[in-house]
XYZ file of C-alpha atoms in Angstrom:
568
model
C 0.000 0.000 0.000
C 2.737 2.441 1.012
C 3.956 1.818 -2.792
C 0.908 3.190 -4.341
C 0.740 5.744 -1.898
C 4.050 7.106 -2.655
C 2.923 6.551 -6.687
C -0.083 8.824 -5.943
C 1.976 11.877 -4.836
C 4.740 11.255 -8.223
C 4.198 14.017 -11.206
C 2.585 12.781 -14.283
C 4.989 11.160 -16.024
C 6.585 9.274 -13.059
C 3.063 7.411 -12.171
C 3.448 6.909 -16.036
C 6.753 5.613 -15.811
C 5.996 3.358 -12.815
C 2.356 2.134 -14.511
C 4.734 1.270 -17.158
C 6.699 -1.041 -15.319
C 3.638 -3.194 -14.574
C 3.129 -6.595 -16.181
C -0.654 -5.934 -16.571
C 0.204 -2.436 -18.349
C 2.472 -4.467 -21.091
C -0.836 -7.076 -21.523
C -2.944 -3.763 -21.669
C -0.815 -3.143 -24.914
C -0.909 -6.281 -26.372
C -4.989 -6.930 -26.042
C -5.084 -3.796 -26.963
C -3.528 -4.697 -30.365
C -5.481 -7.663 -30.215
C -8.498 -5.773 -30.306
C -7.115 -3.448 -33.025
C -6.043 -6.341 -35.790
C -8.895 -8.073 -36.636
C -10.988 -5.055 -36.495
C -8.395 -3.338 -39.544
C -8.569 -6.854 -41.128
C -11.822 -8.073 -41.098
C -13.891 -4.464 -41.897
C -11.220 -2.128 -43.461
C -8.149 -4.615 -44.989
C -10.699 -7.279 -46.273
C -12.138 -4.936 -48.862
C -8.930 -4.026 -50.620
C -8.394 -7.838 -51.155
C -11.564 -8.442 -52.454
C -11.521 -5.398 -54.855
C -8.237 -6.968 -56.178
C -10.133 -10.297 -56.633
C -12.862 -8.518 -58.241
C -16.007 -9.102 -56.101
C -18.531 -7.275 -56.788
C -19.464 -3.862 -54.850
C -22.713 -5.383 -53.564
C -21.273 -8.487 -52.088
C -18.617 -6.226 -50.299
C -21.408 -3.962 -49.002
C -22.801 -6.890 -47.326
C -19.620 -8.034 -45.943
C -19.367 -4.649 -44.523
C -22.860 -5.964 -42.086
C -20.398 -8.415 -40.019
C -19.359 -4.313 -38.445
C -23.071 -5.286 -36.536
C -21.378 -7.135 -34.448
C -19.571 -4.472 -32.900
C -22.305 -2.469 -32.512
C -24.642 -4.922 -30.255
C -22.356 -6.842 -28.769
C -23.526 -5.952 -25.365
C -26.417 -7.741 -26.643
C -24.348 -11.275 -25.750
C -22.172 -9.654 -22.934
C -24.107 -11.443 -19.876
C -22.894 -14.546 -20.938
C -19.133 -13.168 -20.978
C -19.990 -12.577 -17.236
C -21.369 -15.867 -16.072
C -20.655 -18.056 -18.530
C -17.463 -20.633 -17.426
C -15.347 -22.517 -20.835
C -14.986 -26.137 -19.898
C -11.613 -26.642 -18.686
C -10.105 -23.509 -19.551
C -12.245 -22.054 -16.947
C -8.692 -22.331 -14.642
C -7.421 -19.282 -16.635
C -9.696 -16.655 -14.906
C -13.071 -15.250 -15.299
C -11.414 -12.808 -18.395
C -8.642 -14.618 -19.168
C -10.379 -17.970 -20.820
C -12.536 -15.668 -22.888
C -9.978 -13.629 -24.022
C -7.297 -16.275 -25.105
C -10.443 -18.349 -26.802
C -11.532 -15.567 -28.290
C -7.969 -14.605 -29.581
C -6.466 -18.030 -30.659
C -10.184 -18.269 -32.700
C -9.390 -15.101 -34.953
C -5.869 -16.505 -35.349
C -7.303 -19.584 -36.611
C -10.348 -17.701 -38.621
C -7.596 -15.576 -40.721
C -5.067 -18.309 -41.271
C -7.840 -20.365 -42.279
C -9.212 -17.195 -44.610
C -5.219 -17.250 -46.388
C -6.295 -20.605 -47.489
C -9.777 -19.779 -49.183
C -10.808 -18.308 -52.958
C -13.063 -15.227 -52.033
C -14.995 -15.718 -55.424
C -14.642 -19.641 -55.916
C -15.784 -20.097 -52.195
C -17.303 -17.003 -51.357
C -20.110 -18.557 -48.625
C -17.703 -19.846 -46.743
C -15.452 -16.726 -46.662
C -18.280 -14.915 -45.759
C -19.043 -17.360 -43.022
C -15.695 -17.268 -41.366
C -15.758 -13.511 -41.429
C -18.989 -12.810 -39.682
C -17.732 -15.717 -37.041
C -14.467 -13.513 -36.751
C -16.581 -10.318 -36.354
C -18.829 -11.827 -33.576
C -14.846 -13.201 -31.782
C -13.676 -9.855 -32.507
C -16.561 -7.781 -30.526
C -16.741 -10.917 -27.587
C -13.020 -10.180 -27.118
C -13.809 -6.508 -26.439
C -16.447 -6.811 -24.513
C -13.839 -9.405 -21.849
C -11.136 -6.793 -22.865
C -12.663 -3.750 -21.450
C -14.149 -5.843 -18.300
C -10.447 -7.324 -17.716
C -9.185 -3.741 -17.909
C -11.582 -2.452 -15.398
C -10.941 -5.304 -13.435
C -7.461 -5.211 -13.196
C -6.630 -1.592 -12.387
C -5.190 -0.471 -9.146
C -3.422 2.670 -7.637
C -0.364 2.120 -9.769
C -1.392 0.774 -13.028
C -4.307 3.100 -12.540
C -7.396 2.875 -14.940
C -6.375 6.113 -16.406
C -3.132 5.054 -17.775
C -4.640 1.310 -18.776
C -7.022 2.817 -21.176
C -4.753 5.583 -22.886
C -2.089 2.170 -23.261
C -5.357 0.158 -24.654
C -6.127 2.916 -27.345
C -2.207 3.176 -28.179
C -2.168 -1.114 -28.472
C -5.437 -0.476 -30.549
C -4.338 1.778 -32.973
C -1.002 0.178 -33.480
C -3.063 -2.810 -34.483
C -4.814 -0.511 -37.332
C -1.318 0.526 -38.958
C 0.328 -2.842 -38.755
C -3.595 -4.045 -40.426
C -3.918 -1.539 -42.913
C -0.998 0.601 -44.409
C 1.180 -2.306 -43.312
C -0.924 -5.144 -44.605
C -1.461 -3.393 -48.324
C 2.240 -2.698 -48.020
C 2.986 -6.443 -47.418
C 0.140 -7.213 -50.037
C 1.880 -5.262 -52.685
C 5.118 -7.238 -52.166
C 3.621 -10.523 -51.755
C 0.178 -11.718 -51.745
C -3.399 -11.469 -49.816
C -3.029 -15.137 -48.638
C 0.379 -14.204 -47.560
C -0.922 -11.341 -45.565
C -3.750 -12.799 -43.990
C -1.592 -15.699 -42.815
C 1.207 -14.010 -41.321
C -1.807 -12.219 -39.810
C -3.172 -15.017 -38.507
C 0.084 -16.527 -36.416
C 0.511 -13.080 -34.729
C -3.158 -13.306 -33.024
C -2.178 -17.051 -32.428
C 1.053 -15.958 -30.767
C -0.772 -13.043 -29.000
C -3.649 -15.429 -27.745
C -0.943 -17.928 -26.702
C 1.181 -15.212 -24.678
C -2.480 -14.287 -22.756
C -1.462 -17.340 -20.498
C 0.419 -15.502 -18.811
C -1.192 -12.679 -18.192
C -2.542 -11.455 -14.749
C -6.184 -13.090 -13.439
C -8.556 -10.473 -13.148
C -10.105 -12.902 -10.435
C -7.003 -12.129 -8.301
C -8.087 -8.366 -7.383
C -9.963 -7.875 -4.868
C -13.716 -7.045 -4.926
C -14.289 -9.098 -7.767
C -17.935 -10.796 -7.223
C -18.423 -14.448 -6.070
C -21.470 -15.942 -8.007
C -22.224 -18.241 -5.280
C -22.539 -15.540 -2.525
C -24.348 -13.016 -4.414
C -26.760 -15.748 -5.496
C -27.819 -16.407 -1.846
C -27.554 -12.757 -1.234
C -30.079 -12.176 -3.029
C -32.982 -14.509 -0.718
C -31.794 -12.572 2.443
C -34.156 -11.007 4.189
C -34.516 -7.365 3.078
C -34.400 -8.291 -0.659
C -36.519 -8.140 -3.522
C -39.058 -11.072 -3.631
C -38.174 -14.050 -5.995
C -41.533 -13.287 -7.928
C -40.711 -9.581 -8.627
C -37.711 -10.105 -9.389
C -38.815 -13.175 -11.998
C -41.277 -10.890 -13.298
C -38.352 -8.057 -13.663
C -36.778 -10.370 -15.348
C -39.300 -12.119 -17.991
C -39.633 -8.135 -19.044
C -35.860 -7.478 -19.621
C -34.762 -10.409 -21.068
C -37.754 -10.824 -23.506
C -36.490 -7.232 -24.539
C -33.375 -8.562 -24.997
C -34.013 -11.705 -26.582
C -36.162 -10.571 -29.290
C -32.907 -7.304 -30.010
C -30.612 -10.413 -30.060
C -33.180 -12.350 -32.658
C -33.363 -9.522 -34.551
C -29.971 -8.610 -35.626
C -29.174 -12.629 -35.853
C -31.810 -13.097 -38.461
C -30.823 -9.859 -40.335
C -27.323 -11.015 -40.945
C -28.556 -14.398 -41.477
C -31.166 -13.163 -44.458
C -28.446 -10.666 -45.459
C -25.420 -12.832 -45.832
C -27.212 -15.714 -47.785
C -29.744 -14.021 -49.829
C -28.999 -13.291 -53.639
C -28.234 -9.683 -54.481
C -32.180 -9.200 -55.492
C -33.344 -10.606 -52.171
C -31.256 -9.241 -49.869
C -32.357 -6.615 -46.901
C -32.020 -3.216 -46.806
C -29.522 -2.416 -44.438
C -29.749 1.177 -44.628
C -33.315 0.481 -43.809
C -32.995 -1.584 -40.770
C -30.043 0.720 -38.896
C -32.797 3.568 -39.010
C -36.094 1.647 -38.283
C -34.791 -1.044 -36.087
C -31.890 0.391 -34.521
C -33.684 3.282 -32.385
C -36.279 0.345 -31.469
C -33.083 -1.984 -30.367
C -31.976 1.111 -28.185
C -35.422 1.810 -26.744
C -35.992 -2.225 -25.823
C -32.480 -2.918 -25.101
C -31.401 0.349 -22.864
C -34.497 2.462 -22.223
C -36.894 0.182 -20.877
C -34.533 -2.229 -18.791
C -33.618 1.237 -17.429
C -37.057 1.926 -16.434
C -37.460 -1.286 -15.205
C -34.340 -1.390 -13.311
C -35.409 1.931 -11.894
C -38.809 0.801 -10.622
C -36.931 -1.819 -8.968
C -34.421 0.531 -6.878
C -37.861 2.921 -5.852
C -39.394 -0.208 -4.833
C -36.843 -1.703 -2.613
C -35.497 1.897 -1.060
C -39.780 2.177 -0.339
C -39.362 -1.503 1.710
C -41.842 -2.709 -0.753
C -42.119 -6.091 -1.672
C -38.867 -7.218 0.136
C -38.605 -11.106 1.846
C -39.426 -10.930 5.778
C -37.197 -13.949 5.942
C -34.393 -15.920 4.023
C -36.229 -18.095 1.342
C -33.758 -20.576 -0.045
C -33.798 -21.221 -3.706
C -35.939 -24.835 -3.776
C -35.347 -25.956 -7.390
C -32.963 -25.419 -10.292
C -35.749 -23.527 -11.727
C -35.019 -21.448 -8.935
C -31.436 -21.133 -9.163
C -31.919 -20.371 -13.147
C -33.582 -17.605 -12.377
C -31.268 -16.058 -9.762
C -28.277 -16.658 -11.845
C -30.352 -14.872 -15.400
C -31.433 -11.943 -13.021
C -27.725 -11.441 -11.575
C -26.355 -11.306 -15.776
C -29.372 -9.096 -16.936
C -31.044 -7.437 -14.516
C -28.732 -6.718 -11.521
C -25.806 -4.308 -13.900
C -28.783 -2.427 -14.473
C -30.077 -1.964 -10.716
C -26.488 -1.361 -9.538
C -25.747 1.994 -12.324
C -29.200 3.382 -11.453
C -29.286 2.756 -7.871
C -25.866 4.273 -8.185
C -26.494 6.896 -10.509
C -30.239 8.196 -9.743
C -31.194 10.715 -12.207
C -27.682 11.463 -12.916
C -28.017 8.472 -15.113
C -29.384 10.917 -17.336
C -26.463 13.298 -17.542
C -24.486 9.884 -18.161
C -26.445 8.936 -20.877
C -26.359 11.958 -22.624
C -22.482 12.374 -22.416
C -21.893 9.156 -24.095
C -24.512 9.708 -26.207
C -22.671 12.962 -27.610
C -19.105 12.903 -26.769
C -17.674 11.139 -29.534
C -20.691 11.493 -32.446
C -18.248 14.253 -33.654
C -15.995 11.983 -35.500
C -17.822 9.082 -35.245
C -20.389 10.291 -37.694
C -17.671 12.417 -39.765
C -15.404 9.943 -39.923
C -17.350 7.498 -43.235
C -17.238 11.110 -45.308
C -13.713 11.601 -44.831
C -12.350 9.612 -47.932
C -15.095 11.570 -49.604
C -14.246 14.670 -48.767
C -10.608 14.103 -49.362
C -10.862 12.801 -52.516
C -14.373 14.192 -54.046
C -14.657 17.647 -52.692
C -10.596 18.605 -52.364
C -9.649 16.551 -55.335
C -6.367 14.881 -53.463
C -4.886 11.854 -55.031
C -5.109 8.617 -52.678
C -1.781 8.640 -52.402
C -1.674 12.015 -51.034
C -4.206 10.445 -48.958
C -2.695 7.334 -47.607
C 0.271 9.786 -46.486
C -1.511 11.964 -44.712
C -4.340 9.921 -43.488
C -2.535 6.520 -42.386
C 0.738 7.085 -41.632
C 1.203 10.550 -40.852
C -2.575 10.710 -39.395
C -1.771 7.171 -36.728
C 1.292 9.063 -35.944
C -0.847 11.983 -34.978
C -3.258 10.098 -33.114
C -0.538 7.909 -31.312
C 1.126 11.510 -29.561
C -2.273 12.247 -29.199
C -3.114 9.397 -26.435
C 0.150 9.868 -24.949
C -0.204 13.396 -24.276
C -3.831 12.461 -23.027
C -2.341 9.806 -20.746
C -0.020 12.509 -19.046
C -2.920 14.820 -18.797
C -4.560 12.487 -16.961
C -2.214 11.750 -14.641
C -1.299 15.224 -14.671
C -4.502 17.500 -14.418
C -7.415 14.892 -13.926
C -9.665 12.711 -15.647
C -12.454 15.078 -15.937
C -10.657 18.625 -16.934
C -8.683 16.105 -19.547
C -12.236 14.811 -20.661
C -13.975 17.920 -20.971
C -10.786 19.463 -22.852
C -10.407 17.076 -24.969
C -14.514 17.055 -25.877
C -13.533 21.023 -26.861
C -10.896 20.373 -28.703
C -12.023 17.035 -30.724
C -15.110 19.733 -31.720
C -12.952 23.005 -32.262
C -10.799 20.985 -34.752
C -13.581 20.603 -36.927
C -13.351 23.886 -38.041
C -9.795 22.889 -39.305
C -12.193 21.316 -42.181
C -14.559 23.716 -42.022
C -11.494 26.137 -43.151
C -10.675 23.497 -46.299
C -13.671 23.333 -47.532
C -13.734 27.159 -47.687
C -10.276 26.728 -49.481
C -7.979 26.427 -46.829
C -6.528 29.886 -46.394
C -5.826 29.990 -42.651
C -4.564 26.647 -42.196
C -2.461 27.534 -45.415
C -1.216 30.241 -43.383
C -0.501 28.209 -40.048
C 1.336 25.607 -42.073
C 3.467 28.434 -43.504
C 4.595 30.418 -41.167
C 4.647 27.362 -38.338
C 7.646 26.173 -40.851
C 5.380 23.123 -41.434
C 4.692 23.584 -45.501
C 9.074 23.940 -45.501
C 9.011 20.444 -43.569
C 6.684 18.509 -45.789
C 8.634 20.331 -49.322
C 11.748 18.502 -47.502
C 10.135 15.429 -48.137
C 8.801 15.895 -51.318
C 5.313 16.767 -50.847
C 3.670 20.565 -51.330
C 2.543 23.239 -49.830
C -0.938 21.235 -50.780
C -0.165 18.207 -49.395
C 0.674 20.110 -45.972
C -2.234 22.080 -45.562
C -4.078 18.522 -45.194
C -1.498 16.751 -43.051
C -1.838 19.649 -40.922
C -5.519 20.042 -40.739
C -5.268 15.657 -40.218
C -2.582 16.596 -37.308
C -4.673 18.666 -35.644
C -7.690 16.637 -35.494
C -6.207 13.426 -34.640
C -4.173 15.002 -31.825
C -7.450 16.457 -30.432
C -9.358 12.955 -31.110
C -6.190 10.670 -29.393
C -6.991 13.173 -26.161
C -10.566 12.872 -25.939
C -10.167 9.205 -26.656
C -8.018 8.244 -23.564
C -10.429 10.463 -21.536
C -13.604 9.114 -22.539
C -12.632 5.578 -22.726
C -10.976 6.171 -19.053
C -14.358 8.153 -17.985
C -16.098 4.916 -18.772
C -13.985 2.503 -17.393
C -14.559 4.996 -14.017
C -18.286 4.603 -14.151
C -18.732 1.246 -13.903
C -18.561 -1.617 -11.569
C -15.670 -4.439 -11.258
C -18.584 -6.840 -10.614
C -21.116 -5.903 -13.461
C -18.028 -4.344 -15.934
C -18.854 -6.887 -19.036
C -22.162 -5.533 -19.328
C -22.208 -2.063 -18.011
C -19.171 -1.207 -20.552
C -20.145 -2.914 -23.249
C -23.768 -1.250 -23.048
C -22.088 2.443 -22.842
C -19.990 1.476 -25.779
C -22.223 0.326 -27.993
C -24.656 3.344 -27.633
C -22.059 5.387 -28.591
C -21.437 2.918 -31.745
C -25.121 3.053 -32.643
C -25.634 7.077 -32.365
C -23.000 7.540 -34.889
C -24.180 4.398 -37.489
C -27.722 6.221 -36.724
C -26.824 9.755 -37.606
C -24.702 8.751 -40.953
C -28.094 9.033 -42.992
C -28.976 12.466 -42.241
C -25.462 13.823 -42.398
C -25.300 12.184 -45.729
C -28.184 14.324 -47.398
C -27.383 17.427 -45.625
C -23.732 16.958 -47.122
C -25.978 16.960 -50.614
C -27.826 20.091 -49.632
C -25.796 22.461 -47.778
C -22.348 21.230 -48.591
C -19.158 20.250 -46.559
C -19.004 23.609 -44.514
C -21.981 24.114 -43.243
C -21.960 20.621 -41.966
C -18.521 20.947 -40.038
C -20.156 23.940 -38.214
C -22.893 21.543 -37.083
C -20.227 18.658 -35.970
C -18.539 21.729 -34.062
C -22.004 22.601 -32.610
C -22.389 18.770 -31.516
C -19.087 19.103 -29.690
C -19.605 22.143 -27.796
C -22.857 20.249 -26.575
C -20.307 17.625 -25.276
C -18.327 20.227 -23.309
C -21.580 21.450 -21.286
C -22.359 17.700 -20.357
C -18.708 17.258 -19.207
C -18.994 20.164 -17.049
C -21.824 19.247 -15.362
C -20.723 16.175 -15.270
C -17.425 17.568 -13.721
C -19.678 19.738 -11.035
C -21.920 16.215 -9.982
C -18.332 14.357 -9.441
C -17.038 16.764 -7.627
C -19.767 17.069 -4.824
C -19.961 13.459 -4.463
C -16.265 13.797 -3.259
C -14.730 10.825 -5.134
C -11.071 10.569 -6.386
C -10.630 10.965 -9.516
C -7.607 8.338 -9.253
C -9.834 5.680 -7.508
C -10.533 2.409 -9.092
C -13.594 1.709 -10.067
C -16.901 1.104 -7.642
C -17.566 -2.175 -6.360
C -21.225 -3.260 -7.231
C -23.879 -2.175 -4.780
C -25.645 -5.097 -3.097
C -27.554 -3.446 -0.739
């Protein structure tokens, strides 16, 4: 204890340097670039190879529904929490997810290096939307195990900011580096020598540290009788809870299964419109899979604060039926209970934060090739440089600076300056849509536009690495923040699912809000919709203020791990 005490009262980057030195830190990295690879492979790296083998453009915009996954994966995440692997169980509650999940998408991609994309297209297909669903389950352990894990030195602060560096490592070493290695070799090539890294990275995952180890982490067995103590919620609310929620759920889960399932095997004619279903469906997922557990959840907290409804006496669980029902109410119901009860109405201000703070970008980001190469007429060469290699490099200095800001200055005055400057940036692009005069100008006189003619590029070519520098600085910075504020929020006991729900709102807002950004990019044009992204942002900064204030008079640490689930 006296070691972490002593790390608390080091500057920034000596609690960096000592978070550093832990062995859990180094694993942070490396699942970090587990979660990266198959990500850049499977929905960004995939499509170049099957341009090359000439699929067609409506095949590959069905392949590009396997990104679903990612997007309602919370929708599986209470089985990440309860669920035990035969056998490989021994590993830890994280650990024999994550290594089964990563030696899996090793397998899937050496096993894709073997197969014809036209010639055996179904199967290709197959083994991609298998990899997709092992690629979101290993986030969902990833960001439980990091939560899990964190302590005074190896804080949860630095833990994320190394998980987003490990992350976006992954995407350079998957995309430029991948169509470099293509280019030189061959796709099967690629993919293979893809393939043994996540098999050596799933293999080195052994080793890692067992989130079971720290302490507070929940034992099933107590909780389970904890919950027919006297003073709890009577088995036949809480059943009835629980027939309401996971109904909700169940039919959310059906629904996006059968989509892919129709989408993936129909013919071309036949197929589903998936533009269709993100804008009907997905608001109805949210409302059945977030809104009304929420309610529910809610009305559950009132009534057991009110001493309604509560057991006079311990009532022991008589029949597996029973026990079933007690161990689906603790995976489903119970995260929910524990960030209300936890929350109150704040829950709202919550919400609405992760609701906002990254739509910026997220929605932005699927016009950027567009813009680049449509509206500024840049070559994609000029784009690759300044985009992917210049642009990671960018981002990378970002996280590190927002790691040392939050050891530095705080969690929350990094998370609401980096929401303000991940919106101001936007106006770099607001600027080059208008022509680019003042970041011409910055680029100039900064000695930048010299810089860039040293390396053979233009004056051109530097007014977009600089406008890409300055937006992927400001994005690395808000994206160590936010995904720390997250990890802060929720509990070691219920992280799977409280995590991967917060997530995968912020996934769906974004996928949601594409549409209408689309047609107002046909009406009004590039600038006027950079003002709006800008106006988004701002939006974010008020919420993280408040947010801020409502911290701050609770009187918790910013440093402190995250809260143990409430029981009581």
């Amino acid at each position: 204890m006296a070691a972490a005490d002593t790390a608390n009262t080091k500057p920034g980057w000596r609690k960096v340097l000592t978070a550093l030195g832990q062995a859990k830190t180094a694993y942070m990295l490396l699942f970090g670039f587990a979660a990266g690879l198959p990500y850049a492979l499977l929905l960004g790296t995939l499509y170049a190879w099957l341009s090359d083998a000439e699929v067609d453009l409506e095949t590959m915009g069905v392949f590009s529904l396997i990104g679903l996954a990612y997007a309602f994966k919370f929708l599986w995440s209470p089985a990440l929490d309860r669920l035990n692997i035969p056998v490989l169980r021994k590993l830890g509650k994280r650990k024999q997810w994550i290594v089964t999940a990563q030696v899996l998408l090793g397998a899937i991609l050496v096993i894709l290096s073997m197969l014809d994309p036209v010639g055996q297209l179904g199967w290709f297909s197959l083994l991609a939307g298998i990899g997709a669903f092992a690629s979101a389950t290993q986030d969902v352990v990833i960001d439980a195990w990091r939560v899990d894990v964190a302590d005074e030195v190896a804080t949860i602060d630095i833990l994320s900011t190394v998980y987003q560096m490990g992350y976006r490592i992954a995407a350079l070493v998957g995309g430029a580096l991948a169509l470099f290695l293509a280019e030189r070799t061959d796709w099967p090539t690629v993919y293979l020598t893809m393939g043994a890294i996540m098999l050596l990275v799933g293999l080195s995952g052994l080793w890692a540290p067992d989130a079971n180890a720290r302490k507070g982490a929940v034992d099933t067995s107590d909780e389970l009788g904890f919950l027919r103590q006297p003073g709890q919620i009577a088995p036949r609310i809480r059943m009835w809870a629980l027939i309401v929620v996971g109904a909700l759920w169940a039919w959310a889960l059906a629904t996006v299964g059968v989509f892919m399932v129709q989408s993936l095997a129909s013919t071309p004619e036949a197929r589903p419109d998936s533009v269709a279903f993100i804008s009907t469906m997905g608001p109805l997922i949210v409302v059945a899979t977030v809104v009304i557990p929420a309610l529910v959840a809610a009305w559950l907290v009132r009534t057991e604060r009110r001493g309604e409804y509560l057991l006079a006496e311990e009532a022991p669980a008589q029949s597996g039926a029973d026990r079933l029902v007690d161990h689906l109410y603790r995976a489903l119901v119970l995260p929910l209970t524990d960030f209300v009860g936890r929350m109150g109405w704040a829950l709202i201000i919550v919400l609405a934060l992760v609701l906002t703070y990254r739509i910026t970008d997220a929605i932005w980001g699927s016009f950027a090739y567009p813009f680049y190469l449509g509206e500024l007429q840049y070559t994609k060469d000029e784009v690759a440089v300044a985009s992917k290699f210049f642009g990671v490099g960018a981002l990378l200095i970002g996280l590190a600076l927002g790691g040392y800001l939050l050891t530095s200055i705080g969690r929350m005055l990094t998370l609401t300056l980096g929401a303000f400057l991940a919106a101001i940036t936007n106006l770099l692009y607001a600027d080059l849509a208008r022509g680019g005069a003042v970041v011409q100008t910055v680029s100039d006189v900064s000695g930048f536009s010299w810089l860039v003619a040293q390396m053979g590029g233009d004056g051109r070519l530097a007014k977009l690495m600089m406008a890409i520098a300055g937006e992927n600085i400001a994005v690395g910075i808000a994206g160590a923040a936010f995904v720390a504020y997250l990890s802060s929020i929720v509990s070691r006991g219920y992280s799977a699912v409280q995590y991967a729900l917060l997530s995968s709102l912020t996934l769906l807002v974004g996928t949601l809000g594409r549409g209408a950004l689309g047609q107002m990019i046909e009406e009004r044009g590039y600038f006027d919709v950079f003002l709006l992204t800008t106006a988004i942002g701002m939006f974010a900064v008020v919420l993280c203020i408040i947010e801020w204030i409502r911290i701050a008079r609770n009187g918790r640490s910013q440093n402190a791990p995250p809260p143990e689930p409430a029981l009581a």
